[in-house]
PDB file of C-alpha atoms in Angstrom:
ATOM      1  CA  MET H   1       0.000   0.000   0.000  1.00 42.00           C
ATOM      2  CA  ASP H   2       1.350   3.414  -0.959  1.00 40.00           C
ATOM      3  CA  GLU H   3       1.341   5.638   2.123  1.00 43.00           C
ATOM      4  CA  GLU H   4       2.911   8.653   0.411  1.00 46.00           C
ATOM      5  CA  ARG H   5       1.818  11.842   2.160  1.00 52.00           C
ATOM      6  CA  LYS H   6       0.500  14.548  -0.100  1.00 73.00           C
ATOM      7  CA  ASP H   7       2.352  17.767   0.604  1.00 93.00           C
ATOM      8  CA  ILE H   8       0.291  20.538   2.113  1.00 96.00           C
ATOM      9  CA  VAL H   9       0.646  23.827   0.237  1.00 98.00           C
ATOM     10  CA  ALA H  10      -0.954  26.465   2.430  1.00 98.00           C
ATOM     11  CA  GLY H  11      -2.480  29.829   1.862  1.00 98.00           C
ATOM     12  CA  ILE H  12      -2.308  31.723   5.140  1.00 98.00           C
ATOM     13  CA  TYR H  13      -5.391  33.914   5.580  1.00 97.00           C
ATOM     14  CA  ILE H  14      -5.303  36.733   8.099  1.00 95.00           C
ATOM     15  CA  ARG H  15      -7.976  39.335   8.666  1.00 92.00           C
ATOM     16  CA  VAL H  16      -8.792  42.071  11.123  1.00 89.00           C
ATOM     17  CA  SER H  17     -11.856  44.240  11.213  1.00 83.00           C
ATOM     18  CA  THR H  18     -11.500  47.683  12.757  1.00 73.00           C
ATOM     19  CA  GLU H  19     -12.980  46.578  16.110  1.00 69.00           C
ATOM     20  CA  ASP H  20     -10.599  43.613  16.272  1.00 63.00           C
ATOM     21  CA  GLN H  21      -7.502  45.749  15.728  1.00 62.00           C
ATOM     22  CA  ALA H  22      -7.707  47.014  19.298  1.00 53.00           C
ATOM     23  CA  ARG H  23      -7.893  43.510  20.782  1.00 60.00           C
ATOM     24  CA  GLU H  24      -4.704  41.756  21.801  1.00 57.00           C
ATOM     25  CA  GLY H  25      -3.828  38.716  19.740  1.00 58.00           C
ATOM     26  CA  PHE H  26      -5.725  39.696  16.612  1.00 77.00           C
ATOM     27  CA  SER H  27      -3.270  42.042  14.898  1.00 87.00           C
ATOM     28  CA  LEU H  28      -2.213  41.079  11.372  1.00 90.00           C
ATOM     29  CA  PRO H  29       1.484  40.703  12.296  1.00 91.00           C
ATOM     30  CA  GLU H  30       0.644  38.554  15.339  1.00 90.00           C
ATOM     31  CA  GLN H  31      -1.690  36.283  13.332  1.00 93.00           C
ATOM     32  CA  GLU H  32       0.910  36.021  10.567  1.00 95.00           C
ATOM     33  CA  GLU H  33       3.709  35.131  12.991  1.00 95.00           C
ATOM     34  CA  LYS H  34       1.637  32.420  14.736  1.00 95.00           C
ATOM     35  CA  LEU H  35       0.412  30.889  11.473  1.00 97.00           C
ATOM     36  CA  LYS H  36       3.870  30.855   9.867  1.00 97.00           C
ATOM     37  CA  ALA H  37       5.161  29.062  12.988  1.00 97.00           C
ATOM     38  CA  LEU H  38       2.284  26.552  12.759  1.00 97.00           C
ATOM     39  CA  CYS H  39       3.071  25.861   9.095  1.00 98.00           C
ATOM     40  CA  THR H  40       6.745  25.385   9.892  1.00 97.00           C
ATOM     41  CA  TYR H  41       5.889  23.029  12.766  1.00 97.00           C
ATOM     42  CA  LYS H  42       3.453  21.005  10.603  1.00 96.00           C
ATOM     43  CA  ASP H  43       5.861  21.030   7.633  1.00 97.00           C
ATOM     44  CA  TYR H  44       3.396  22.876   5.367  1.00 97.00           C
ATOM     45  CA  LYS H  45       4.793  24.814   2.416  1.00 98.00           C
ATOM     46  CA  VAL H  46       3.448  28.398   2.466  1.00 98.00           C
ATOM     47  CA  PHE H  47       2.404  29.503  -1.019  1.00 98.00           C
ATOM     48  CA  ASP H  48       1.230  33.002  -0.076  1.00 98.00           C
ATOM     49  CA  ILE H  49      -0.176  35.151   2.715  1.00 98.00           C
ATOM     50  CA  TYR H  50      -3.544  36.788   2.123  1.00 98.00           C
ATOM     51  CA  ARG H  51      -4.203  39.882   4.271  1.00 96.00           C
ATOM     52  CA  ASP H  52      -7.566  41.616   4.577  1.00 94.00           C
ATOM     53  CA  ALA H  53      -7.121  44.602   6.910  1.00 89.00           C
ATOM     54  CA  GLY H  54     -10.080  46.535   8.304  1.00 85.00           C
ATOM     55  CA  VAL H  55     -12.561  44.222   6.566  1.00 82.00           C
ATOM     56  CA  SER H  56     -15.633  42.628   8.135  1.00 80.00           C
ATOM     57  CA  ALA H  57     -16.298  38.879   7.906  1.00 76.00           C
ATOM     58  CA  LYS H  58     -19.969  39.568   7.108  1.00 81.00           C
ATOM     59  CA  ASP H  59     -19.569  38.216   3.605  1.00 82.00           C
ATOM     60  CA  MET H  60     -16.885  36.685   1.412  1.00 85.00           C
ATOM     61  CA  GLU H  61     -17.441  38.749  -1.757  1.00 87.00           C
ATOM     62  CA  HIS H  62     -16.135  42.061  -0.411  1.00 87.00           C
ATOM     63  CA  ARG H  63     -12.751  40.779   0.753  1.00 93.00           C
ATOM     64  CA  PRO H  64     -10.230  41.132  -2.099  1.00 94.00           C
ATOM     65  CA  GLU H  65      -7.522  38.956  -0.550  1.00 96.00           C
ATOM     66  CA  PHE H  66     -10.013  36.237   0.370  1.00 96.00           C
ATOM     67  CA  GLN H  67     -11.220  36.208  -3.233  1.00 96.00           C
ATOM     68  CA  ARG H  68      -7.624  36.037  -4.511  1.00 98.00           C
ATOM     69  CA  MET H  69      -7.019  33.087  -2.175  1.00 98.00           C
ATOM     70  CA  LEU H  70     -10.108  31.257  -3.488  1.00 97.00           C
ATOM     71  CA  LYS H  71      -8.896  31.884  -7.038  1.00 98.00           C
ATOM     72  CA  ASP H  72      -5.513  30.351  -6.145  1.00 98.00           C
ATOM     73  CA  MET H  73      -7.302  27.376  -4.563  1.00 98.00           C
ATOM     74  CA  LYS H  74      -9.350  26.805  -7.733  1.00 97.00           C
ATOM     75  CA  ALA H  75      -6.137  27.065  -9.773  1.00 98.00           C
ATOM     76  CA  LYS H  76      -4.683  24.279  -7.536  1.00 97.00           C
ATOM     77  CA  LYS H  77      -1.917  26.536  -6.232  1.00 98.00           C
ATOM     78  CA  ILE H  78      -2.923  25.774  -2.621  1.00 98.00           C
ATOM     79  CA  ASN H  79      -4.575  22.754  -1.017  1.00 98.00           C
ATOM     80  CA  ALA H  80      -5.031  24.192   2.482  1.00 98.00           C
ATOM     81  CA  ILE H  81      -6.251  27.443   3.977  1.00 98.00           C
ATOM     82  CA  VAL H  82      -4.681  28.191   7.339  1.00 98.00           C
ATOM     83  CA  ALA H  83      -6.358  30.799   9.554  1.00 96.00           C
ATOM     84  CA  TYR H  84      -6.030  31.874  13.182  1.00 93.00           C
ATOM     85  CA  LYS H  85      -9.683  31.212  14.044  1.00 91.00           C
ATOM     86  CA  LEU H  86     -12.806  30.343  12.078  1.00 92.00           C
ATOM     87  CA  ASP H  87     -14.224  33.828  12.757  1.00 89.00           C
ATOM     88  CA  ARG H  88     -11.278  35.269  10.789  1.00 90.00           C
ATOM     89  CA  VAL H  89     -12.612  33.342   7.767  1.00 92.00           C
ATOM     90  CA  THR H  90     -16.358  33.883   8.162  1.00 90.00           C
ATOM     91  CA  ARG H  91     -19.065  34.643  10.685  1.00 86.00           C
ATOM     92  CA  SER H  92     -21.904  33.675   8.364  1.00 88.00           C
ATOM     93  CA  VAL H  93     -23.313  30.147   8.473  1.00 90.00           C
ATOM     94  CA  ARG H  94     -24.440  30.502   4.846  1.00 92.00           C
ATOM     95  CA  ASP H  95     -20.948  31.577   3.736  1.00 91.00           C
ATOM     96  CA  LEU H  96     -19.378  28.756   5.747  1.00 92.00           C
ATOM     97  CA  GLU H  97     -21.643  26.256   3.996  1.00 95.00           C
ATOM     98  CA  GLU H  98     -20.666  27.702   0.605  1.00 94.00           C
ATOM     99  CA  LEU H  99     -16.977  27.693   1.558  1.00 95.00           C
ATOM    100  CA  ILE H 100     -17.095  24.045   2.689  1.00 96.00           C
ATOM    101  CA  SER H 101     -18.615  23.089  -0.670  1.00 97.00           C
ATOM    102  CA  GLU H 102     -15.833  24.987  -2.491  1.00 96.00           C
ATOM    103  CA  LEU H 103     -13.173  23.361  -0.302  1.00 97.00           C
ATOM    104  CA  GLU H 104     -14.554  19.868  -0.938  1.00 97.00           C
ATOM    105  CA  ALA H 105     -14.849  20.467  -4.683  1.00 98.00           C
ATOM    106  CA  ASN H 106     -11.205  21.591  -4.781  1.00 98.00           C
ATOM    107  CA  LYS H 107      -9.850  18.989  -2.327  1.00 97.00           C
ATOM    108  CA  CYS H 108      -8.675  21.742  -0.013  1.00 98.00           C
ATOM    109  CA  TYR H 109      -8.420  21.699   3.793  1.00 96.00           C
ATOM    110  CA  LEU H 110      -9.415  24.457   6.221  1.00 97.00           C
ATOM    111  CA  ILE H 111      -7.093  24.561   9.217  1.00 96.00           C
ATOM    112  CA  CYS H 112      -7.888  26.950  12.082  1.00 95.00           C
ATOM    113  CA  ASP H 113      -5.118  27.248  14.671  1.00 91.00           C
ATOM    114  CA  ARG H 114      -7.305  28.236  17.633  1.00 86.00           C
ATOM    115  CA  ASP H 115     -10.432  26.173  16.836  1.00 73.00           C
ATOM    116  CA  ASP H 116     -10.848  22.408  16.975  1.00 56.00           C
TER     117      ASP H 116
END
């Protein structure tokens, strides 16, 4: 049986909305540092870092970096999205459902550092 591990090529997604910027632990540099360390620890190759600053998680369409990341996923440039917490990715159940469908269709994982 071939047990070859498929390499994980990650897109790191970091986002802060204006109200989050004041909270400790949510700054873009802090999220980036933690997620890069996680990728190093897990032996994931980082393809790119997608940064949406001062953008709400209300919907996925109005986040340019999130859209660029999805485009890269569909182009098979990444096979994992690594985020600090699920609420950095979305706060909408409808958007989460849509995202899960996109992830499954593109054989892509969603890895959230602070959520199980």
